[in-house]
Tab-separated table of C-alpha atoms in Angstrom:
chain	number	residue	atom	x	y	z
A	1	MET	CA	12.605	-61.223	-31.071
A	2	ALA	CA	16.143	-62.593	-30.087
A	3	ALA	CA	17.055	-64.806	-32.940
A	4	HIS	CA	18.696	-67.140	-31.350
A	5	TYR	CA	15.344	-68.448	-28.652
A	6	GLN	CA	12.765	-70.187	-30.335
A	7	ILE	CA	9.512	-70.315	-28.183
A	8	LEU	CA	8.433	-73.793	-27.586
A	9	GLY	CA	5.138	-75.781	-26.515
A	10	SER	CA	1.700	-77.150	-28.397
A	11	THR	CA	-0.467	-75.094	-25.437
A	12	SER	CA	-0.965	-71.448	-23.871
A	13	ALA	CA	0.495	-72.721	-20.563
A	14	ALA	CA	4.038	-74.274	-22.481
A	15	ILE	CA	4.131	-71.220	-24.820
A	16	SER	CA	3.753	-68.808	-21.866
A	17	ALA	CA	6.454	-70.378	-19.791
A	18	SER	CA	8.775	-71.245	-22.647
A	19	VAL	CA	8.455	-67.108	-23.375
A	20	GLU	CA	9.113	-66.975	-19.340
A	21	THR	CA	12.429	-69.046	-19.786
A	22	GLY	CA	13.563	-66.784	-22.207
A	23	ILE	CA	13.602	-64.188	-20.006
A	24	ARG	CA	14.695	-65.817	-17.105
A	25	SER	CA	17.931	-66.428	-19.235
A	26	GLY	CA	18.152	-63.772	-20.268
A	27	ALA	CA	17.931	-65.118	-24.792
A	28	LEU	CA	14.667	-62.656	-24.577
A	29	ALA	CA	15.764	-58.969	-23.338
A	30	ALA	CA	13.570	-56.071	-22.186
A	31	GLY	CA	12.190	-55.156	-25.015
A	32	ASP	CA	12.367	-57.924	-27.355
A	33	ALA	CA	9.259	-58.155	-29.600
A	34	LEU	CA	7.305	-61.625	-29.738
A	35	PRO	CA	6.566	-62.733	-33.141
A	36	PRO	CA	2.817	-62.331	-34.332
A	37	VAL	CA	-0.183	-64.497	-33.014
A	38	ARG	CA	-0.617	-66.321	-36.827
A	39	ALA	CA	2.677	-66.558	-37.180
A	40	LEU	CA	3.892	-68.376	-33.746
A	41	ALA	CA	0.588	-69.949	-34.524
A	42	THR	CA	1.483	-71.357	-37.916
A	43	ALA	CA	5.456	-71.718	-37.090
A	44	LEU	CA	4.166	-73.982	-33.608
A	45	ALA	CA	1.427	-75.520	-35.344
A	46	VAL	CA	-1.499	-74.567	-33.077
A	47	SER	CA	-4.572	-72.181	-33.207
A	48	PRO	CA	-4.028	-68.345	-33.092
A	49	ALA	CA	-6.814	-68.839	-30.546
A	50	THR	CA	-3.498	-71.007	-28.221
A	51	VAL	CA	-1.102	-68.403	-28.011
A	52	ALA	CA	-3.363	-65.586	-27.851
A	53	ARG	CA	-3.980	-66.860	-24.144
A	54	ALA	CA	-0.478	-67.691	-23.716
A	55	TYR	CA	-0.022	-63.978	-24.629
A	56	GLN	CA	-2.840	-62.596	-22.294
A	57	GLU	CA	-1.644	-64.317	-19.306
A	58	LEU	CA	2.134	-62.992	-19.860
A	59	ARG	CA	0.323	-60.018	-19.674
A	60	GLN	CA	-1.626	-60.440	-16.726
A	61	ARG	CA	1.520	-61.392	-14.813
A	62	GLY	CA	3.329	-57.799	-16.154
A	63	LEU	CA	6.425	-60.420	-18.252
A	64	VAL	CA	4.532	-58.719	-21.910
A	65	VAL	CA	3.478	-55.063	-23.096
A	66	THR	CA	1.142	-55.492	-25.920
A	67	ALA	CA	1.560	-51.272	-27.492
A	68	GLY	CA	-0.549	-51.982	-30.774
A	69	ARG	CA	1.039	-52.219	-33.540
A	70	HIS	CA	4.166	-51.895	-32.304
A	71	GLY	CA	3.320	-55.822	-31.474
A	72	THR	CA	3.941	-57.708	-27.821
A	73	ARG	CA	7.613	-57.473	-26.245
A	74	VAL	CA	8.697	-58.042	-22.974
A	75	ARG	CA	8.919	-55.487	-20.484
A	76	PRO	CA	11.554	-53.305	-19.085
A	77	ARG	CA	11.285	-55.087	-16.388
A	78	PRO	CA	9.398	-58.174	-16.216
A	79	PRO	CA	8.527	-59.126	-12.481
A	80	VAL	CA	10.980	-62.497	-13.147
A	81	ALA	CA	14.247	-63.086	-11.268
A	82	PRO	CA	16.887	-63.478	-14.610
A	83	ARG	CA	20.427	-65.361	-14.087
A	84	ARG	CA	23.087	-62.657	-13.010
A	85	ALA	CA	24.656	-63.077	-16.262
A	86	ALA	CA	21.581	-61.362	-17.761
A	87	HIS	CA	21.244	-58.060	-15.639
A	88	ALA	CA	21.613	-55.184	-17.856
A	89	PRO	CA	24.796	-53.577	-18.900
A	90	ALA	CA	26.012	-50.819	-16.893
A	91	PRO	CA	26.188	-47.366	-19.089
A	92	ALA	CA	28.837	-47.477	-21.596
A	93	PRO	CA	32.057	-46.947	-20.477
A	94	GLY	CA	33.803	-43.150	-19.980
A	95	THR	CA	30.153	-41.416	-19.792
A	96	ARG	CA	28.412	-39.980	-16.963
A	97	ASP	CA	26.118	-41.604	-15.564
A	98	VAL	CA	22.827	-38.980	-14.893
A	99	SER	CA	20.182	-41.532	-15.833
A	100	HIS	CA	19.883	-43.699	-12.398
A	101	GLY	CA	17.515	-41.582	-10.190
A	102	GLN	CA	19.252	-42.450	-6.590
A	103	PRO	CA	20.408	-39.701	-4.313
A	104	ASP	CA	23.751	-39.060	-4.033
A	105	PRO	CA	25.911	-40.994	-1.707
A	106	ARG	CA	27.976	-38.264	-0.621
A	107	LEU	CA	25.058	-36.404	1.328
A	108	LEU	CA	23.817	-39.382	3.136
A	109	PRO	CA	24.112	-39.447	6.766
A	110	PRO	CA	26.584	-42.250	7.950
A	111	LEU	CA	25.276	-45.018	9.804
A	112	GLY	CA	27.637	-46.371	11.155
A	113	PRO	CA	27.775	-44.461	14.364
A	114	HIS	CA	24.125	-44.709	14.901
A	115	LEU	CA	24.478	-48.362	14.260
A	116	ALA	CA	27.153	-48.682	16.754
A	117	ALA	CA	24.970	-47.076	19.624
A	118	LEU	CA	22.119	-49.301	18.416
A	119	ALA	CA	24.233	-52.313	19.626
A	120	ASP	CA	24.564	-50.839	22.980
A	121	THR	CA	21.359	-50.264	23.624
A	122	VAL	CA	19.259	-52.936	21.862
A	123	GLY	CA	18.712	-54.871	25.016
A	124	PRO	CA	17.889	-58.638	25.005
A	125	PRO	CA	16.285	-60.179	21.820
A	126	VAL	CA	12.486	-59.793	21.003
A	127	GLY	CA	10.141	-62.730	20.047
A	128	TYR	CA	6.732	-62.969	17.746
A	129	ALA	CA	4.986	-61.752	20.040
A	130	THR	CA	7.101	-58.563	21.145
A	131	THR	CA	7.387	-56.816	17.086
A	132	GLY	CA	5.232	-54.652	15.020
A	133	VAL	CA	5.184	-51.125	15.185
A	134	HIS	CA	8.200	-50.212	17.688
A	135	PRO	CA	5.899	-47.301	19.499
A	136	ALA	CA	8.306	-44.942	19.802
A	137	LEU	CA	8.742	-44.611	15.932
A	138	ALA	CA	4.885	-44.259	15.398
A	139	GLU	CA	4.863	-41.579	18.034
A	140	ALA	CA	7.586	-39.915	16.400
A	141	ALA	CA	6.307	-40.692	13.108
A	142	ARG	CA	2.877	-38.969	13.718
A	143	SER	CA	4.378	-35.853	15.093
A	144	ARG	CA	6.013	-35.270	11.789
A	145	LEU	CA	2.829	-36.144	9.846
A	146	ALA	CA	0.535	-33.830	11.710
A	147	ALA	CA	3.292	-30.934	10.952
A	148	ASP	CA	2.146	-31.775	7.539
A	149	GLY	CA	-1.444	-32.052	7.690
A	150	VAL	CA	-1.582	-35.311	7.378
A	151	PRO	CA	-4.206	-36.952	10.097
A	152	ALA	CA	-2.017	-39.987	11.936
A	153	ASP	CA	-4.358	-41.738	14.110
A	154	GLU	CA	-4.058	-45.033	12.519
A	155	LEU	CA	-0.494	-45.618	11.391
A	156	THR	CA	1.626	-48.582	10.240
A	157	VAL	CA	5.238	-49.551	8.682
A	158	THR	CA	5.915	-51.295	5.495
A	159	GLY	CA	9.021	-52.358	3.891
A	160	GLY	CA	9.402	-48.971	1.691
A	161	ALA	CA	6.823	-46.517	-0.249
A	162	LEU	CA	6.346	-49.283	-3.137
A	163	ASP	CA	6.111	-52.700	-0.390
A	164	GLY	CA	3.435	-50.197	0.970
A	165	ILE	CA	1.528	-49.425	-2.279
A	166	GLU	CA	1.443	-52.781	-3.053
A	167	ARG	CA	-0.121	-53.938	-0.118
A	168	LEU	CA	-2.844	-50.820	-0.644
A	169	LEU	CA	-3.209	-52.660	-3.692
A	170	ALA	CA	-3.534	-55.920	-3.085
A	171	THR	CA	-5.930	-55.893	-0.361
A	172	HIS	CA	-8.216	-53.525	-2.304
A	173	LEU	CA	-8.149	-54.445	-5.582
A	174	ARG	CA	-8.436	-57.470	-7.974
A	175	PRO	CA	-6.921	-58.598	-11.357
A	176	GLY	CA	-8.178	-56.568	-13.846
A	177	ASP	CA	-9.260	-53.919	-11.937
A	178	ALA	CA	-8.370	-50.532	-13.373
A	179	VAL	CA	-5.959	-47.897	-11.678
A	180	GLY	CA	-5.532	-44.377	-12.287
A	181	LEU	CA	-1.412	-43.624	-12.807
A	182	GLU	CA	0.070	-40.347	-13.081
A	183	ASP	CA	1.621	-40.218	-17.215
A	184	PRO	CA	4.614	-39.510	-17.130
A	185	GLY	CA	5.300	-41.463	-13.603
A	186	TRP	CA	7.236	-43.515	-11.584
A	187	ALA	CA	8.370	-46.485	-13.716
A	188	ASN	CA	8.630	-48.872	-10.686
A	189	LEU	CA	4.942	-48.746	-9.628
A	190	LEU	CA	3.782	-48.864	-13.864
A	191	ASP	CA	5.995	-52.688	-13.255
A	192	LEU	CA	4.559	-53.199	-10.272
A	193	VAL	CA	0.604	-52.718	-11.554
A	194	ALA	CA	1.388	-54.822	-14.524
A	195	ALA	CA	2.605	-57.539	-12.868
A	196	LEU	CA	-0.576	-57.812	-10.119
A	197	GLY	CA	-2.172	-57.922	-13.012
A	198	LEU	CA	-4.255	-54.422	-12.959
A	199	ARG	CA	-5.491	-52.228	-15.771
A	200	PRO	CA	-3.542	-48.643	-15.688
A	201	VAL	CA	-5.072	-46.175	-16.850
A	202	GLY	CA	-2.867	-42.827	-17.652
A	203	PHE	CA	-3.732	-38.799	-16.365
A	204	PRO	CA	-1.071	-36.145	-17.237
A	205	VAL	CA	0.911	-34.183	-15.037
A	206	ASP	CA	1.479	-30.597	-14.847
A	207	ASP	CA	4.246	-28.692	-12.955
A	208	GLU	CA	1.306	-28.438	-9.960
A	209	GLY	CA	-0.320	-32.005	-9.912
A	210	PRO	CA	-2.227	-34.405	-11.987
A	211	VAL	CA	-4.460	-32.139	-14.093
A	212	VAL	CA	-8.042	-32.229	-12.965
A	213	SER	CA	-9.276	-33.062	-15.900
A	214	GLY	CA	-7.318	-36.564	-16.485
A	215	VAL	CA	-8.257	-37.081	-13.212
A	216	ARG	CA	-12.115	-36.574	-14.006
A	217	ASP	CA	-11.258	-38.884	-17.518
A	218	ALA	CA	-9.932	-41.700	-15.279
A	219	LEU	CA	-12.851	-41.561	-12.950
A	220	ALA	CA	-15.118	-41.896	-15.720
A	221	LEU	CA	-12.986	-44.911	-17.085
A	222	GLY	CA	-14.270	-46.534	-13.693
A	223	VAL	CA	-10.654	-46.518	-11.834
A	224	ARG	CA	-10.453	-47.925	-8.344
A	225	ALA	CA	-7.855	-46.095	-6.731
A	226	LEU	CA	-5.497	-43.615	-8.058
A	227	VAL	CA	-1.927	-43.016	-7.198
A	228	VAL	CA	-0.610	-39.333	-6.832
A	229	THR	CA	2.928	-38.187	-5.760
A	230	SER	CA	3.186	-35.563	-3.107
A	231	ARG	CA	5.598	-33.539	-4.876
A	232	ALA	CA	9.531	-34.446	-6.139
A	233	GLN	CA	7.059	-36.650	-8.835
A	234	ASN	CA	9.367	-39.016	-10.611
A	235	PRO	CA	10.685	-38.105	-13.607
A	236	THR	CA	9.034	-34.811	-13.554
A	237	GLY	CA	9.524	-33.190	-10.480
A	238	ALA	CA	6.184	-31.960	-10.413
A	239	ALA	CA	4.431	-30.776	-6.403
A	240	VAL	CA	1.170	-30.971	-5.730
A	241	SER	CA	0.580	-26.731	-5.383
A	242	ALA	CA	-1.795	-25.403	-2.774
A	243	GLY	CA	-4.427	-24.929	-5.662
A	244	ARG	CA	-4.479	-27.747	-7.627
A	245	ALA	CA	-4.545	-29.784	-4.033
A	246	GLY	CA	-8.491	-27.718	-3.551
A	247	GLU	CA	-8.962	-28.678	-7.037
A	248	LEU	CA	-8.634	-32.446	-6.643
A	249	ARG	CA	-9.748	-32.312	-2.951
A	250	ALA	CA	-13.117	-31.131	-4.453
A	251	LEU	CA	-13.242	-33.382	-7.337
A	252	LEU	CA	-12.700	-36.747	-4.899
A	253	ALA	CA	-14.638	-35.584	-2.052
A	254	GLY	CA	-17.448	-38.544	-0.484
A	255	ARG	CA	-16.005	-41.467	-3.657
A	256	PRO	CA	-16.989	-44.436	-1.001
A	257	ASP	CA	-15.288	-46.398	-4.030
A	258	LEU	CA	-12.149	-45.014	-4.843
A	259	LEU	CA	-8.786	-46.090	-3.304
A	260	LEU	CA	-6.268	-42.970	-2.426
A	261	ILE	CA	-2.573	-43.164	-2.281
A	262	GLU	CA	-0.534	-40.224	-2.056
A	263	ASP	CA	3.211	-40.827	-1.890
A	264	ASP	CA	5.763	-37.944	-0.518
A	265	HIS	CA	8.814	-40.320	-1.410
A	266	ALA	CA	11.084	-37.095	-0.828
A	267	ALA	CA	9.826	-36.128	2.322
A	268	GLU	CA	12.825	-34.091	4.308
A	269	LEU	CA	14.597	-33.689	0.630
A	270	SER	CA	12.545	-31.387	-0.856
A	271	ARG	CA	11.972	-27.697	-0.353
A	272	LEU	CA	8.346	-27.719	-0.862
A	273	PRO	CA	5.427	-27.443	1.220
A	274	VAL	CA	3.249	-30.583	1.084
A	275	HIS	CA	-0.461	-30.203	0.187
A	276	PRO	CA	-1.717	-33.050	1.315
A	277	LEU	CA	-4.901	-34.697	-0.326
A	278	ALA	CA	-5.276	-37.211	2.832
A	279	GLY	CA	-9.370	-37.456	4.223
A	280	ALA	CA	-10.375	-36.469	0.668
A	281	THR	CA	-12.264	-40.103	0.038
A	282	PRO	CA	-13.367	-42.520	2.836
A	283	THR	CA	-10.256	-44.888	1.604
A	284	TRP	CA	-6.898	-43.285	1.924
A	285	ALA	CA	-2.955	-43.845	2.451
A	286	PHE	CA	-0.603	-41.226	2.391
A	287	VAL	CA	3.155	-43.173	2.487
A	288	ARG	CA	6.559	-41.810	3.535
A	289	SER	CA	9.634	-43.563	2.707
A	290	VAL	CA	13.144	-42.711	4.300
A	291	SER	CA	15.125	-44.038	1.808
A	292	LYS	CA	15.971	-40.767	-0.297
A	293	PRO	CA	16.650	-38.751	2.637
A	294	TYR	CA	18.485	-41.593	4.664
A	295	GLY	CA	19.493	-44.278	2.246
A	296	PRO	CA	17.881	-46.258	0.008
A	297	ASP	CA	19.257	-49.885	2.053
A	298	LEU	CA	17.257	-48.190	4.496
A	299	ARG	CA	13.500	-50.131	3.455
A	300	LEU	CA	11.267	-48.402	5.681
A	301	ALA	CA	8.283	-45.806	4.682
A	302	VAL	CA	5.214	-45.181	7.284
A	303	LEU	CA	1.971	-45.394	5.875
A	304	ALA	CA	-1.076	-43.686	7.198
A	305	GLY	CA	-4.679	-43.927	6.159
A	306	ASP	CA	-8.143	-44.447	7.298
A	307	GLU	CA	-8.906	-47.292	10.129
A	308	VAL	CA	-10.039	-50.247	7.633
A	309	THR	CA	-7.180	-49.390	5.308
A	310	VAL	CA	-4.475	-49.232	7.653
A	311	SER	CA	-5.970	-52.758	9.637
A	312	ARG	CA	-6.040	-54.196	5.609
A	313	VAL	CA	-2.030	-53.186	5.187
A	314	ALA	CA	-1.017	-54.273	8.616
A	315	GLY	CA	-2.952	-57.670	8.868
A	316	ARG	CA	-1.510	-58.503	4.728
A	317	ALA	CA	1.653	-57.880	6.528
A	318	ARG	CA	1.007	-60.516	9.550
A	319	VAL	CA	0.186	-63.439	7.270
A	320	GLY	CA	3.264	-62.854	5.127
A	321	ALA	CA	6.697	-60.687	6.193
A	322	GLY	CA	5.669	-60.369	9.309
A	323	TRP	CA	6.611	-56.951	10.210
A	324	VAL	CA	9.462	-54.430	9.935
A	325	SER	CA	12.730	-55.352	11.353
A	326	THR	CA	12.574	-53.092	14.978
A	327	VAL	CA	16.219	-53.170	15.095
A	328	LEU	CA	15.634	-51.145	11.638
A	329	GLN	CA	13.081	-48.711	13.008
A	330	ARG	CA	15.275	-47.807	15.752
A	331	LEU	CA	18.159	-46.964	13.495
A	332	VAL	CA	15.796	-44.636	11.914
A	333	LEU	CA	14.182	-42.985	15.098
A	334	SER	CA	17.904	-42.411	15.736
A	335	LEU	CA	18.271	-40.928	12.758
A	336	TRP	CA	15.394	-38.720	12.853
A	337	HIS	CA	16.754	-37.524	16.521
A	338	ASP	CA	20.135	-36.578	15.819
A	339	PRO	CA	20.711	-33.216	14.696
A	340	ALA	CA	23.396	-33.454	12.798
A	341	THR	CA	21.650	-35.750	10.476
A	342	THR	CA	19.105	-33.339	10.498
A	343	ALA	CA	21.615	-30.462	9.168
A	344	LEU	CA	23.082	-32.891	6.528
A	345	VAL	CA	19.651	-33.709	5.650
A	346	ASP	CA	19.118	-30.155	5.156
A	347	ARG	CA	22.366	-28.994	2.554
A	348	ALA	CA	21.130	-32.025	0.213
A	349	ALA	CA	18.002	-30.773	0.344
A	350	ASP	CA	19.823	-27.615	-0.747
A	351	ALA	CA	22.196	-29.016	-2.625
A	352	TYR	CA	19.240	-30.819	-4.900
A	353	GLU	CA	17.667	-27.625	-5.478
A	354	ARG	CA	20.658	-25.472	-6.695
A	355	ARG	CA	21.781	-28.000	-9.385
A	356	ARG	CA	18.092	-28.641	-10.459
A	357	ARG	CA	17.169	-24.732	-10.060
A	358	GLY	CA	20.579	-24.447	-12.258
A	359	LEU	CA	20.498	-26.951	-15.082
A	360	LEU	CA	16.970	-25.778	-16.032
A	361	ALA	CA	18.578	-22.471	-15.916
A	362	ALA	CA	21.434	-23.282	-17.844
A	363	LEU	CA	18.809	-25.345	-20.564
A	364	ALA	CA	16.734	-22.155	-21.062
A	365	ASP	CA	19.436	-19.475	-21.560
A	366	ARG	CA	20.121	-22.535	-24.585
A	367	GLY	CA	16.129	-22.514	-25.478
A	368	VAL	CA	15.766	-25.682	-23.964
A	369	ALA	CA	12.244	-25.696	-21.874
A	370	GLY	CA	12.545	-28.688	-18.883
A	371	HIS	CA	10.266	-29.161	-16.086
A	372	GLY	CA	11.930	-29.905	-12.432
A	373	ARG	CA	9.626	-27.901	-9.927
A	374	SER	CA	11.292	-30.068	-7.161
A	375	GLY	CA	13.096	-33.215	-6.138
A	376	ILE	CA	15.817	-34.650	-8.014
A	377	ASN	CA	15.381	-34.809	-11.361
A	378	VAL	CA	14.048	-33.282	-14.577
A	379	TRP	CA	12.241	-33.935	-17.575
A	380	LEU	CA	13.329	-33.114	-20.609
A	381	PRO	CA	10.552	-33.403	-23.181
A	382	VAL	CA	12.644	-34.305	-27.112
A	383	PRO	CA	11.005	-34.513	-30.562
A	384	ASP	CA	12.289	-38.464	-30.736
A	385	GLU	CA	13.659	-40.770	-27.181
A	386	THR	CA	16.170	-42.588	-28.941
A	387	ALA	CA	18.009	-39.773	-31.610
A	388	THR	CA	18.496	-37.828	-27.796
A	389	VAL	CA	19.641	-40.702	-25.783
A	390	THR	CA	21.671	-41.849	-28.454
A	391	ALA	CA	23.418	-38.473	-29.460
A	392	LEU	CA	23.955	-37.467	-25.182
A	393	ARG	CA	25.333	-41.224	-24.717
A	394	ASP	CA	28.263	-39.734	-27.421
A	395	ALA	CA	28.583	-36.763	-25.701
A	396	GLY	CA	29.815	-38.804	-22.841
A	397	TRP	CA	26.525	-38.357	-20.938
A	398	SER	CA	23.812	-41.457	-20.228
A	399	VAL	CA	20.436	-40.175	-19.031
A	400	ALA	CA	17.673	-42.153	-19.307
A	401	PRO	CA	14.367	-42.612	-21.746
A	402	GLY	CA	11.535	-41.813	-20.852
A	403	GLY	CA	10.002	-44.393	-22.627
A	404	LEU	CA	10.379	-46.026	-18.934
A	405	SER	CA	7.968	-43.854	-17.582
A	406	ARG	CA	5.411	-43.156	-19.929
A	407	LEU	CA	2.270	-44.505	-20.492
A	408	GLY	CA	0.939	-42.087	-23.509
A	409	SER	CA	2.563	-39.176	-22.965
A	410	PRO	CA	4.640	-37.120	-24.912
A	411	PRO	CA	8.385	-38.554	-25.722
A	412	ALA	CA	11.197	-37.003	-23.065
A	413	VAL	CA	14.614	-38.031	-21.566
A	414	ARG	CA	15.035	-38.117	-17.284
A	415	ILE	CA	18.481	-36.182	-15.951
A	416	THR	CA	18.953	-36.674	-12.438
A	417	VAL	CA	20.819	-33.908	-11.186
A	418	SER	CA	22.770	-35.885	-7.523
A	419	ALA	CA	25.299	-37.288	-9.678
A	420	LEU	CA	26.037	-33.754	-11.251
A	421	ASP	CA	28.046	-31.515	-9.365
A	422	ASP	CA	27.838	-27.519	-9.799
A	423	ALA	CA	30.840	-27.104	-12.297
A	424	ASP	CA	28.698	-29.754	-14.721
A	425	LEU	CA	25.659	-28.461	-15.525
A	426	VAL	CA	26.747	-25.781	-18.586
A	427	PRO	CA	28.597	-29.121	-20.731
A	428	LEU	CA	25.506	-31.123	-19.746
A	429	ALA	CA	23.261	-27.953	-20.898
A	430	ASP	CA	25.388	-27.496	-23.618
A	431	ALA	CA	25.059	-31.274	-24.639
A	432	VAL	CA	21.960	-31.713	-24.514
A	433	ALA	CA	20.847	-28.451	-26.324
A	434	ALA	CA	23.104	-30.068	-29.412
A	435	ALA	CA	21.194	-33.414	-28.632
A	436	VAL	CA	18.031	-31.908	-29.195
A	437	ARG	CA	18.916	-29.576	-31.979
A	438	PRO	CA	21.865	-31.075	-34.067
A	439	ALA	CA	23.480	-29.364	-36.356
A	440	GLY	CA	23.195	-32.026	-38.937
A	441	PRO	CA	21.418	-35.149	-39.178
A	442	VAL	CA	21.720	-37.617	-36.494
A	443	ARG	CA	23.662	-40.853	-36.300
A	444	PHE	CA	23.059	-43.590	-34.939
A	445	THR	CA	26.006	-45.342	-33.614
A	446	ALA	CA	26.025	-48.655	-31.917
């Protein structure tokens, strides 16, 4: 724990509030360890049960995580807004940042011309009674999903993929319920599940998607929802193959107690076809975001599913945010219908494919095995995450530690290829090979 912050309180509520204050102020940073239960109980002159209840509340709210002998620590991204001064620092000065997981801004379509055209055609202001899913967007979305084999008779719109997944989990599950998640998996989703008070149950992933035996084990443990990434899985680049989809559909068939969620966040950026699981269970949803191909600031995803599931998501939105801006919906529709934008997204997909395959080939030439069947990331198993991240930082590269994405899977680091040019591939592969197999003892620098 940060030595300068003292946890206070004589009740479990006061103790948990004190820890939250420390996180919000930045005095307790991500990864900081909290005192052992008995040690803090002695220091505060309260019973160990009081401290244990406080830690349990913090865990249920997703602020801390307990990891066996590693004790209780602040989560990497706890659901508390810190003061601006407490925001995480940028990558080390002078390093190339290949850790962020974002698309290349040079390959995103310009929004200006579409916004200008929209300004000329937007018409009179709309009222509350005339908002919701824009009919033309719904029609276009159904056509695009149907082309990929996703039934989309029932459809709604959410504020991005994670917003859609949050609404799905919140309307079907209750705190304490178990959720099957890919391991390694999307760090944001792991944080969301913790914040919702749900219990993550990891299942392994290989290049062809979720490992069937692992999903079977998760089902045996009583998961009430299963989240699967269709392709460009973050962080491994896995994509559900046709064969794997058939095996999973057979395993999941007729499970009335299971909510099946598919996340196709890469959409048009993936060069691999989607092999949907949609409809394998009576309760299902397929979520496709526009952020990766068209820009992270476009917070919109289309969500198809069975009638009850879509109705619940739309109803939950109606009593909360209400709807996704129809102006934003019309902007996305304009991008979908623009041939120049389609060509640019196509070029971006080619560029990411070339960079990812080029880096994997350069690593393989140096005897280093990585994973990245699709998408913008390469997943690199390593003997020691800290040593690898430190060595690469010292060599001028900032990569993402795999610990942010793992539940119980082995150590690894994630490299985002969207920030790379072709000329960067060989120098980066050289640096990775040296970091993974150092010539001498690893020296950790401050």
